[in-house]
Amino acid sequence: ENLQAVCEAAGGSMDDVVKVNLYLIDLANFAVVNDVMARYFSKPYPARAAVQVVALPKGVAFEAEAVMVVGD
């Protein structure tokens, strides 16, 4: 929902996202991430990369970084 709010504040939407980088502390949770992505993104889904990391800020289990294209 935070990513969605950032997209909207920039004048776009989740449909304008073309690439997502996913950072997970445990890749075993990748199926859960897929379920969440299906709720927020429409087909065709953005390109993505998933990386397992040792830790993330504030002790979270997941972080996403996105590239959005708006306008021409």
Short mmCIF file of C-alpha atoms in Angstrom, two decimals:
data_model
loop_
_atom_site.label_atom_id
_atom_site.label_comp_id
_atom_site.label_asym_id
_atom_site.label_seq_id
_atom_site.Cartn_x
_atom_site.Cartn_y
_atom_site.Cartn_z
CA GLU A 1 0.00 0.00 0.00
CA ASN A 2 2.95 2.32 0.61
CA LEU A 3 4.21 1.70 -2.93
CA GLN A 4 0.73 2.38 -4.29
CA ALA A 5 0.60 5.69 -2.38
CA VAL A 6 4.00 6.72 -3.76
CA CYS A 7 2.87 5.93 -7.32
CA GLU A 8 -0.29 8.00 -6.90
CA ALA A 9 1.62 10.91 -5.34
CA ALA A 10 3.87 10.93 -8.42
CA GLY A 11 0.86 11.12 -10.74
CA GLY A 12 0.77 7.46 -11.72
CA SER A 13 -0.64 4.16 -10.61
CA MET A 14 0.51 0.61 -10.02
CA ASP A 15 -0.31 -0.04 -13.72
CA ASP A 16 2.57 2.31 -14.60
CA VAL A 17 5.15 0.18 -12.75
CA VAL A 18 7.44 -1.59 -15.23
CA LYS A 19 10.03 -3.17 -12.91
CA VAL A 20 10.03 -4.34 -9.31
CA ASN A 21 13.01 -5.43 -7.23
CA LEU A 22 12.02 -7.58 -4.27
CA TYR A 23 14.21 -8.02 -1.23
CA LEU A 24 13.27 -10.87 1.12
CA ILE A 25 15.04 -12.15 4.20
CA ASP A 26 13.76 -15.65 3.28
CA LEU A 27 13.11 -16.71 -0.32
CA ALA A 28 10.82 -19.42 1.05
CA ASN A 29 8.26 -16.59 1.31
CA PHE A 30 8.34 -15.97 -2.44
CA ALA A 31 4.94 -17.66 -2.98
CA VAL A 32 3.39 -15.24 -0.46
CA VAL A 33 4.96 -12.32 -2.33
CA ASN A 34 3.44 -13.63 -5.58
CA ASP A 35 0.00 -13.65 -3.97
CA VAL A 36 0.43 -10.08 -2.75
CA MET A 37 1.68 -8.89 -6.14
CA ALA A 38 -1.37 -10.43 -7.85
CA ARG A 39 -3.59 -8.26 -5.63
CA TYR A 40 -1.83 -5.01 -6.48
CA PHE A 41 -0.65 -5.46 -10.07
CA SER A 42 -2.53 -6.32 -13.27
CA LYS A 43 -1.38 -8.51 -16.14
CA PRO A 44 0.99 -8.15 -17.79
CA TYR A 45 2.86 -8.02 -14.50
CA PRO A 46 5.96 -5.82 -14.25
CA ALA A 47 9.36 -7.39 -14.73
CA ARG A 48 10.87 -8.34 -11.39
CA ALA A 49 13.89 -9.64 -9.59
CA ALA A 50 13.91 -11.31 -6.18
CA VAL A 51 16.94 -11.30 -3.91
CA GLN A 52 17.44 -12.88 -0.51
CA VAL A 53 19.16 -10.58 1.96
CA VAL A 54 20.46 -11.06 5.48
CA ALA A 55 18.47 -8.21 7.01
CA LEU A 56 16.34 -5.21 6.14
CA PRO A 57 15.81 -1.87 7.90
CA LYS A 58 13.43 -1.85 10.87
CA GLY A 59 13.47 -5.65 10.99
CA VAL A 60 10.97 -6.10 8.15
CA ALA A 61 10.85 -9.35 6.19
CA PHE A 62 10.23 -7.82 2.78
CA GLU A 63 11.01 -4.66 0.86
CA ALA A 64 10.13 -3.61 -2.69
CA GLU A 65 11.69 -1.09 -5.03
CA ALA A 66 9.86 -0.13 -8.23
CA VAL A 67 10.45 1.73 -11.47
CA MET A 68 7.40 3.55 -12.78
CA VAL A 69 7.00 5.23 -16.18
CA VAL A 70 4.45 8.03 -16.47
CA GLY A 71 3.80 10.31 -19.40
CA ASP A 72 5.52 10.00 -22.74
#
